[in-house]
Each structure stands twice: as C-alpha cells, then as structure tokens.
Amino acid sequence: MLTQTKQQAAREPSHPPLVETAIAKSAESLTITQTAFLRPSGEVSVTAQTSGRIRSVSEDFHVGTTTKKNTLLVALEMEDLQAGVEQAEARVEQAKAALAEARVTRRKAGGTRGKGLFQ
C-alpha cells in the first residue's frame, strides 16, 4: 500500500480479510475429579477461663475462619457464674468477720495477761 500511487489505490478495490465463523456449543456440565489432601496452616486450641453453660455462639465462630483479638466467640450463661461470685463474696465477708473476732479476742487475752504480769 505504501508503494502504490493514489491512482492505483483508487482503481483497485480493497478486499476484506477472509474470516470463517462457526457456532460454538457449550458443555452442559463439566466434571473434574481430583484427589487432594488439605492441611491447615496452623491450629489453635480454644479454652475458656471458666466453665459454664453456653448461652450463645457468635456468627463469626466457624471452623477455618480467622478472628481478631478480643472477638467474643461464645457467651456463657451468667446465672451460675453470678451465684458463684455471690458465694465467694459471702465467704470473704465471713473471713473478715472471723478476723475481726480474732483480733478482739487477742486484745482481750493480751490485755489481761499483761496486767497480771506487770502489776
């Protein structure tokens, strides 16, 4: 085309390139069979700091998912735990009362002994 003159180019009609077309048929289904072994990149054991009955499980808690630090995964029923806290608080109050009683008893015993020895 570059070596042709304008007159030659005008006389010779350009022909479109020859192209053959066909209708492609798609497969209705494709089955690939493969055997593979998958291994996790790491495993973590999750344990609770305390035992109790599970009240609810987070929607984000699934095998194989990644979670962020401090994400609540499982909520425990609080009734039994709260009862345990109240029992522990009652034992602390009993221990405080026993300590106060022991101090009073010690003062009484110590004061009587001291007066008898030095008088």
Tab-separated table of N, CA and C in Angstrom:
chain	number	residue	atom	x	y	z
A	1	MET	N	0.812	-1.186	0.000
A	1	MET	CA	0.000	0.000	0.000
A	1	MET	C	0.856	1.252	0.000
A	2	LEU	N	2.013	1.218	0.661
A	2	LEU	CA	2.849	2.409	0.713
A	2	LEU	C	3.499	2.718	-0.625
A	3	THR	N	3.735	1.696	-1.442
A	3	THR	CA	4.400	1.914	-2.729
A	3	THR	C	3.418	2.224	-3.840
A	4	GLN	N	2.139	2.059	-3.581
A	4	GLN	CA	1.147	2.351	-4.601
A	4	GLN	C	0.926	3.860	-4.706
A	5	THR	N	0.623	4.270	-5.894
A	5	THR	CA	0.268	5.671	-6.082
A	5	THR	C	-1.193	5.844	-5.738
A	6	LYS	N	-1.622	7.060	-5.633
A	6	LYS	CA	-3.022	7.332	-5.300
A	6	LYS	C	-3.946	6.810	-6.382
A	7	GLN	N	-3.490	6.876	-7.627
A	7	GLN	CA	-4.327	6.394	-8.729
A	7	GLN	C	-4.490	4.880	-8.662
A	8	GLN	N	-3.412	4.155	-8.341
A	8	GLN	CA	-3.507	2.701	-8.256
A	8	GLN	C	-4.406	2.289	-7.093
A	9	ALA	N	-4.283	2.983	-5.976
A	9	ALA	CA	-5.100	2.656	-4.818
A	9	ALA	C	-6.565	2.912	-5.103
A	10	ALA	N	-6.873	3.940	-5.884
A	10	ALA	CA	-8.261	4.260	-6.187
A	10	ALA	C	-8.843	3.256	-7.175
A	11	ARG	N	-8.028	2.680	-8.069
A	11	ARG	CA	-8.519	1.737	-9.057
A	11	ARG	C	-8.762	0.356	-8.462
A	12	GLU	N	-7.915	-0.062	-7.542
A	12	GLU	CA	-8.032	-1.411	-7.003
A	12	GLU	C	-8.857	-1.387	-5.706
A	13	PRO	N	-10.020	-2.012	-5.741
A	13	PRO	CA	-10.825	-2.032	-4.502
A	13	PRO	C	-10.151	-2.938	-3.452
A	14	SER	N	-10.228	-2.521	-2.208
A	14	SER	CA	-9.646	-3.332	-1.135
A	14	SER	C	-10.640	-4.424	-0.737
A	15	HIS	N	-10.113	-5.599	-0.493
A	15	HIS	CA	-10.966	-6.726	-0.123
A	15	HIS	C	-10.847	-6.948	1.385
A	16	PRO	N	-11.965	-7.208	2.018
A	16	PRO	CA	-11.889	-7.516	3.458
A	16	PRO	C	-11.188	-8.854	3.645
A	17	PRO	N	-10.555	-9.051	4.793
A	17	PRO	CA	-9.874	-10.319	5.030
A	17	PRO	C	-10.893	-11.453	5.117
A	18	LEU	N	-10.496	-12.637	4.719
A	18	LEU	CA	-11.382	-13.800	4.771
A	18	LEU	C	-11.462	-14.309	6.217
A	19	VAL	N	-12.655	-14.476	6.700
A	19	VAL	CA	-12.887	-14.952	8.062
A	19	VAL	C	-13.929	-16.047	8.001
A	20	GLU	N	-13.668	-17.139	8.697
A	20	GLU	CA	-14.630	-18.226	8.754
A	20	GLU	C	-15.240	-18.247	10.147
A	21	THR	N	-16.515	-18.328	10.248
A	21	THR	CA	-17.183	-18.330	11.558
A	21	THR	C	-17.854	-19.679	11.782
A	22	ALA	N	-18.059	-19.975	13.068
A	22	ALA	CA	-18.758	-21.196	13.450
A	22	ALA	C	-19.500	-20.926	14.751
A	23	ILE	N	-20.551	-21.659	14.986
A	23	ILE	CA	-21.312	-21.522	16.222
A	23	ILE	C	-20.702	-22.458	17.253
A	24	ALA	N	-20.335	-21.888	18.401
A	24	ALA	CA	-19.725	-22.687	19.470
A	24	ALA	C	-20.818	-23.318	20.316
A	25	LYS	N	-20.630	-24.559	20.642
A	25	LYS	CA	-21.574	-25.263	21.511
A	25	LYS	C	-20.957	-25.349	22.901
A	26	SER	N	-21.746	-24.990	23.909
A	26	SER	CA	-21.244	-25.060	25.285
A	26	SER	C	-21.590	-26.409	25.896
A	27	ALA	N	-20.734	-26.842	26.812
A	27	ALA	CA	-20.982	-28.100	27.507
A	27	ALA	C	-22.049	-27.870	28.559
A	28	GLU	N	-22.946	-28.811	28.733
A	28	GLU	CA	-23.997	-28.673	29.734
A	28	GLU	C	-23.431	-28.788	31.144
A	29	SER	N	-22.458	-29.644	31.291
A	29	SER	CA	-21.819	-29.785	32.597
A	29	SER	C	-20.389	-30.231	32.390
A	30	LEU	N	-19.593	-29.893	33.372
A	30	LEU	CA	-18.182	-30.248	33.321
A	30	LEU	C	-17.821	-30.830	34.681
A	31	THR	N	-17.284	-32.013	34.690
A	31	THR	CA	-16.906	-32.664	35.935
A	31	THR	C	-15.407	-32.892	35.935
A	32	ILE	N	-14.768	-32.401	37.014
A	32	ILE	CA	-13.342	-32.628	37.190
A	32	ILE	C	-13.180	-33.421	38.478
A	33	THR	N	-12.523	-34.522	38.400
A	33	THR	CA	-12.298	-35.352	39.577
A	33	THR	C	-10.837	-35.227	39.975
A	34	GLN	N	-10.599	-34.889	41.248
A	34	GLN	CA	-9.238	-34.703	41.747
A	34	GLN	C	-9.192	-35.133	43.209
A	35	THR	N	-8.160	-35.798	43.597
A	35	THR	CA	-7.957	-36.164	44.988
A	35	THR	C	-6.866	-35.266	45.551
A	36	ALA	N	-7.141	-34.682	46.728
A	36	ALA	CA	-6.158	-33.782	47.337
A	36	ALA	C	-6.235	-33.907	48.844
A	37	PHE	N	-5.155	-33.560	49.493
A	37	PHE	CA	-5.099	-33.541	50.947
A	37	PHE	C	-4.836	-32.108	51.377
A	38	LEU	N	-5.692	-31.585	52.236
A	38	LEU	CA	-5.538	-30.219	52.725
A	38	LEU	C	-5.006	-30.250	54.143
A	39	ARG	N	-4.101	-29.349	54.426
A	39	ARG	CA	-3.565	-29.220	55.774
A	39	ARG	C	-3.719	-27.776	56.218
A	40	PRO	N	-4.126	-27.562	57.462
A	40	PRO	CA	-4.250	-26.177	57.937
A	40	PRO	C	-2.864	-25.550	58.098
A	41	SER	N	-2.811	-24.246	57.951
A	41	SER	CA	-1.532	-23.562	58.144
A	41	SER	C	-1.177	-23.513	59.627
A	42	GLY	N	-2.147	-23.660	60.491
A	42	GLY	CA	-1.904	-23.682	61.933
A	42	GLY	C	-3.177	-24.058	62.663
A	43	GLU	N	-3.019	-24.530	63.869
A	43	GLU	CA	-4.166	-24.898	64.693
A	43	GLU	C	-4.031	-24.237	66.046
A	44	VAL	N	-5.163	-23.854	66.623
A	44	VAL	CA	-5.183	-23.219	67.931
A	44	VAL	C	-6.254	-23.906	68.761
A	45	SER	N	-5.909	-24.256	69.986
A	45	SER	CA	-6.898	-24.797	70.911
A	45	SER	C	-7.526	-23.632	71.665
A	46	VAL	N	-8.840	-23.595	71.691
A	46	VAL	CA	-9.559	-22.532	72.379
A	46	VAL	C	-10.131	-23.106	73.659
A	47	THR	N	-9.781	-22.505	74.786
A	47	THR	CA	-10.324	-22.938	76.079
A	47	THR	C	-10.847	-21.724	76.830
A	48	ALA	N	-11.854	-21.943	77.619
A	48	ALA	CA	-12.438	-20.862	78.417
A	48	ALA	C	-11.670	-20.710	79.718
A	49	GLN	N	-11.679	-19.499	80.256
A	49	GLN	CA	-11.037	-19.255	81.547
A	49	GLN	C	-11.878	-19.833	82.681
A	50	THR	N	-13.148	-20.053	82.424
A	50	THR	CA	-14.037	-20.631	83.415
A	50	THR	C	-15.011	-21.566	82.701
A	51	SER	N	-15.579	-22.481	83.445
A	51	SER	CA	-16.539	-23.400	82.828
A	51	SER	C	-17.950	-22.869	83.039
A	52	GLY	N	-18.854	-23.285	82.193
A	52	GLY	CA	-20.243	-22.859	82.313
A	52	GLY	C	-21.030	-23.350	81.117
A	53	ARG	N	-22.323	-23.103	81.166
A	53	ARG	CA	-23.202	-23.489	80.065
A	53	ARG	C	-23.174	-22.401	79.006
A	54	ILE	N	-23.154	-22.800	77.737
A	54	ILE	CA	-23.095	-21.848	76.630
A	54	ILE	C	-24.485	-21.256	76.398
A	55	ARG	N	-24.536	-19.914	76.390
A	55	ARG	CA	-25.787	-19.196	76.115
A	55	ARG	C	-25.931	-18.946	74.621
A	56	SER	N	-24.838	-18.501	73.952
A	56	SER	CA	-24.897	-18.227	72.519
A	56	SER	C	-23.512	-18.357	71.902
A	57	VAL	N	-23.496	-18.611	70.593
A	57	VAL	CA	-22.254	-18.727	69.827
A	57	VAL	C	-22.297	-17.651	68.745
A	58	SER	N	-21.203	-16.933	68.578
A	58	SER	CA	-21.123	-15.865	67.591
A	58	SER	C	-21.272	-16.410	66.174
A	59	GLU	N	-21.850	-15.585	65.296
A	59	GLU	CA	-21.969	-15.965	63.888
A	59	GLU	C	-20.594	-16.055	63.231
A	60	ASP	N	-19.589	-15.388	63.822
A	60	ASP	CA	-18.237	-15.381	63.276
A	60	ASP	C	-17.433	-16.618	63.680
A	61	PHE	N	-17.996	-17.499	64.492
A	61	PHE	CA	-17.270	-18.647	65.023
A	61	PHE	C	-17.516	-19.856	64.139
A	62	HIS	N	-16.610	-20.088	63.179
A	62	HIS	CA	-16.702	-21.226	62.269
A	62	HIS	C	-15.325	-21.861	62.154
A	63	VAL	N	-15.302	-23.133	61.902
A	63	VAL	CA	-14.047	-23.835	61.695
A	63	VAL	C	-13.367	-23.259	60.462
A	64	GLY	N	-12.103	-22.906	60.610
A	64	GLY	CA	-11.323	-22.428	59.483
A	64	GLY	C	-11.335	-20.930	59.276
A	65	THR	N	-12.106	-20.192	60.074
A	65	THR	CA	-12.139	-18.737	59.890
A	65	THR	C	-11.073	-18.070	60.744
A	66	THR	N	-10.735	-16.867	60.377
A	66	THR	CA	-9.775	-16.071	61.123
A	66	THR	C	-10.542	-15.039	61.936
A	67	THR	N	-10.169	-14.866	63.195
A	67	THR	CA	-10.825	-13.875	64.033
A	67	THR	C	-9.795	-12.873	64.529
A	68	LYS	N	-10.289	-11.736	64.974
A	68	LYS	CA	-9.417	-10.701	65.508
A	68	LYS	C	-9.315	-10.859	67.018
A	69	LYS	N	-8.280	-10.272	67.589
A	69	LYS	CA	-8.059	-10.324	69.026
A	69	LYS	C	-9.252	-9.705	69.756
A	70	ASN	N	-9.623	-10.295	70.886
A	70	ASN	CA	-10.718	-9.852	71.753
A	70	ASN	C	-12.101	-9.965	71.102
A	71	THR	N	-12.257	-10.819	70.109
A	71	THR	CA	-13.563	-11.050	69.495
A	71	THR	C	-14.344	-12.032	70.362
A	72	LEU	N	-15.568	-11.682	70.715
A	72	LEU	CA	-16.418	-12.565	71.514
A	72	LEU	C	-16.916	-13.690	70.620
A	73	LEU	N	-16.560	-14.920	70.956
A	73	LEU	CA	-16.962	-16.075	70.159
A	73	LEU	C	-18.099	-16.844	70.808
A	74	VAL	N	-18.048	-16.985	72.141
A	74	VAL	CA	-19.042	-17.765	72.869
A	74	VAL	C	-19.423	-16.993	74.127
A	75	ALA	N	-20.719	-16.900	74.398
A	75	ALA	CA	-21.205	-16.266	75.626
A	75	ALA	C	-21.755	-17.347	76.549
A	76	LEU	N	-21.393	-17.265	77.817
A	76	LEU	CA	-21.852	-18.253	78.795
A	76	LEU	C	-23.064	-17.725	79.550
A	77	GLU	N	-23.867	-18.660	80.080
A	77	GLU	CA	-24.983	-18.264	80.942
A	77	GLU	C	-24.402	-17.669	82.212
A	78	MET	N	-24.932	-16.554	82.650
A	78	MET	CA	-24.354	-15.822	83.778
A	78	MET	C	-24.959	-16.215	85.128
A	79	GLU	N	-26.097	-16.872	85.149
A	79	GLU	CA	-26.766	-17.153	86.418
A	79	GLU	C	-25.875	-17.971	87.354
A	80	ASP	N	-25.337	-19.088	86.865
A	80	ASP	CA	-24.493	-19.944	87.704
A	80	ASP	C	-23.211	-19.215	88.087
A	81	LEU	N	-22.647	-18.474	87.140
A	81	LEU	CA	-21.414	-17.731	87.430
A	81	LEU	C	-21.672	-16.656	88.477
A	82	GLN	N	-22.795	-15.938	88.361
A	82	GLN	CA	-23.124	-14.886	89.328
A	82	GLN	C	-23.363	-15.496	90.706
A	83	ALA	N	-23.997	-16.656	90.770
A	83	ALA	CA	-24.209	-17.328	92.055
A	83	ALA	C	-22.864	-17.680	92.684
A	84	GLY	N	-21.910	-18.130	91.877
A	84	GLY	CA	-20.571	-18.435	92.390
A	84	GLY	C	-19.872	-17.197	92.914
A	85	VAL	N	-20.034	-16.068	92.229
A	85	VAL	CA	-19.439	-14.799	92.695
A	85	VAL	C	-20.053	-14.395	94.032
A	86	GLU	N	-21.379	-14.502	94.148
A	86	GLU	CA	-22.050	-14.124	95.394
A	86	GLU	C	-21.616	-15.029	96.545
A	87	GLN	N	-21.427	-16.313	96.283
A	87	GLN	CA	-20.954	-17.229	97.332
A	87	GLN	C	-19.537	-16.854	97.752
A	88	ALA	N	-18.685	-16.525	96.802
A	88	ALA	CA	-17.309	-16.140	97.126
A	88	ALA	C	-17.296	-14.848	97.934
A	89	GLU	N	-18.139	-13.884	97.566
A	89	GLU	CA	-18.216	-12.629	98.320
A	89	GLU	C	-18.702	-12.886	99.752
A	90	ALA	N	-19.655	-13.806	99.922
A	90	ALA	CA	-20.145	-14.141	101.268
A	90	ALA	C	-19.028	-14.781	102.092
A	91	ARG	N	-18.213	-15.643	101.478
A	91	ARG	CA	-17.086	-16.245	102.204
A	91	ARG	C	-16.058	-15.192	102.599
A	92	VAL	N	-15.852	-14.194	101.742
A	92	VAL	CA	-14.918	-13.107	102.086
A	92	VAL	C	-15.441	-12.345	103.295
A	93	GLU	N	-16.736	-12.052	103.318
A	93	GLU	CA	-17.326	-11.338	104.462
A	93	GLU	C	-17.231	-12.181	105.737
A	94	GLN	N	-17.435	-13.494	105.630
A	94	GLN	CA	-17.294	-14.377	106.792
A	94	GLN	C	-15.856	-14.359	107.300
A	95	ALA	N	-14.900	-14.381	106.378
A	95	ALA	CA	-13.486	-14.363	106.771
A	95	ALA	C	-13.140	-13.039	107.446
A	96	LYS	N	-13.681	-11.924	106.949
A	96	LYS	CA	-13.440	-10.621	107.582
A	96	LYS	C	-14.012	-10.584	108.998
A	97	ALA	N	-15.214	-11.144	109.172
A	97	ALA	CA	-15.838	-11.179	110.497
A	97	ALA	C	-15.024	-12.057	111.445
A	98	ALA	N	-14.537	-13.206	110.955
A	98	ALA	CA	-13.727	-14.088	111.795
A	98	ALA	C	-12.410	-13.407	112.170
A	99	LEU	N	-11.821	-12.653	111.261
A	99	LEU	CA	-10.586	-11.935	111.552
A	99	LEU	C	-10.825	-10.856	112.610
A	100	ALA	N	-11.912	-10.117	112.457
A	100	ALA	CA	-12.232	-9.079	113.438
A	100	ALA	C	-12.467	-9.702	114.813
A	101	GLU	N	-13.158	-10.821	114.870
A	101	GLU	CA	-13.407	-11.509	116.149
A	101	GLU	C	-12.096	-12.000	116.761
A	102	ALA	N	-11.201	-12.521	115.927
A	102	ALA	CA	-9.910	-13.000	116.429
A	102	ALA	C	-9.084	-11.844	116.983
A	103	ARG	N	-9.145	-10.685	116.351
A	103	ARG	CA	-8.408	-9.515	116.861
A	103	ARG	C	-8.948	-9.064	118.215
A	104	VAL	N	-10.266	-9.073	118.344
A	104	VAL	CA	-10.878	-8.685	119.632
A	104	VAL	C	-10.473	-9.687	120.708
A	105	THR	N	-10.545	-10.958	120.393
A	105	THR	CA	-10.176	-11.997	121.359
A	105	THR	C	-8.709	-11.862	121.745
A	106	ARG	N	-7.870	-11.576	120.783
A	106	ARG	CA	-6.435	-11.414	121.060
A	106	ARG	C	-6.180	-10.226	121.967
A	107	ARG	N	-6.883	-9.114	121.700
A	107	ARG	CA	-6.702	-7.924	122.560
A	107	ARG	C	-7.143	-8.212	123.987
A	108	LYS	N	-8.269	-8.886	124.126
A	108	LYS	CA	-8.764	-9.207	125.465
A	108	LYS	C	-7.787	-10.122	126.198
A	109	ALA	N	-7.305	-11.137	125.518
A	109	ALA	CA	-6.384	-12.088	126.143
A	109	ALA	C	-5.046	-11.424	126.429
A	110	GLY	N	-4.565	-10.635	125.541
A	110	GLY	CA	-3.276	-9.962	125.718
A	110	GLY	C	-3.337	-8.910	126.810
A	111	GLY	N	-4.412	-8.185	126.909
A	111	GLY	CA	-4.548	-7.136	127.914
A	111	GLY	C	-4.634	-7.698	129.317
A	112	THR	N	-5.304	-8.815	129.539
A	112	THR	CA	-5.432	-9.429	130.848
A	112	THR	C	-4.088	-10.002	131.297
A	113	ARG	N	-3.415	-10.666	130.392
A	113	ARG	CA	-2.141	-11.272	130.712
A	113	ARG	C	-1.112	-10.196	131.093
A	114	GLY	N	-1.090	-9.159	130.326
A	114	GLY	CA	-0.096	-8.117	130.564
A	114	GLY	C	-0.282	-7.438	131.901
A	115	LYS	N	-1.520	-7.194	132.286
A	115	LYS	CA	-1.771	-6.505	133.568
A	115	LYS	C	-1.368	-7.391	134.728
A	116	GLY	N	-1.640	-8.676	134.638
A	116	GLY	CA	-1.305	-9.591	135.720
A	116	GLY	C	0.182	-9.750	135.914
A	117	LEU	N	0.961	-9.702	134.856
A	117	LEU	CA	2.391	-9.929	134.950
A	117	LEU	C	3.127	-8.712	135.509
A	118	PHE	N	2.710	-7.511	135.122
A	118	PHE	CA	3.456	-6.295	135.464
A	118	PHE	C	2.870	-5.517	136.629
A	119	GLN	N	1.863	-5.972	137.295
A	119	GLN	CA	1.309	-5.223	138.423
A	119	GLN	C	1.774	-5.744	139.723
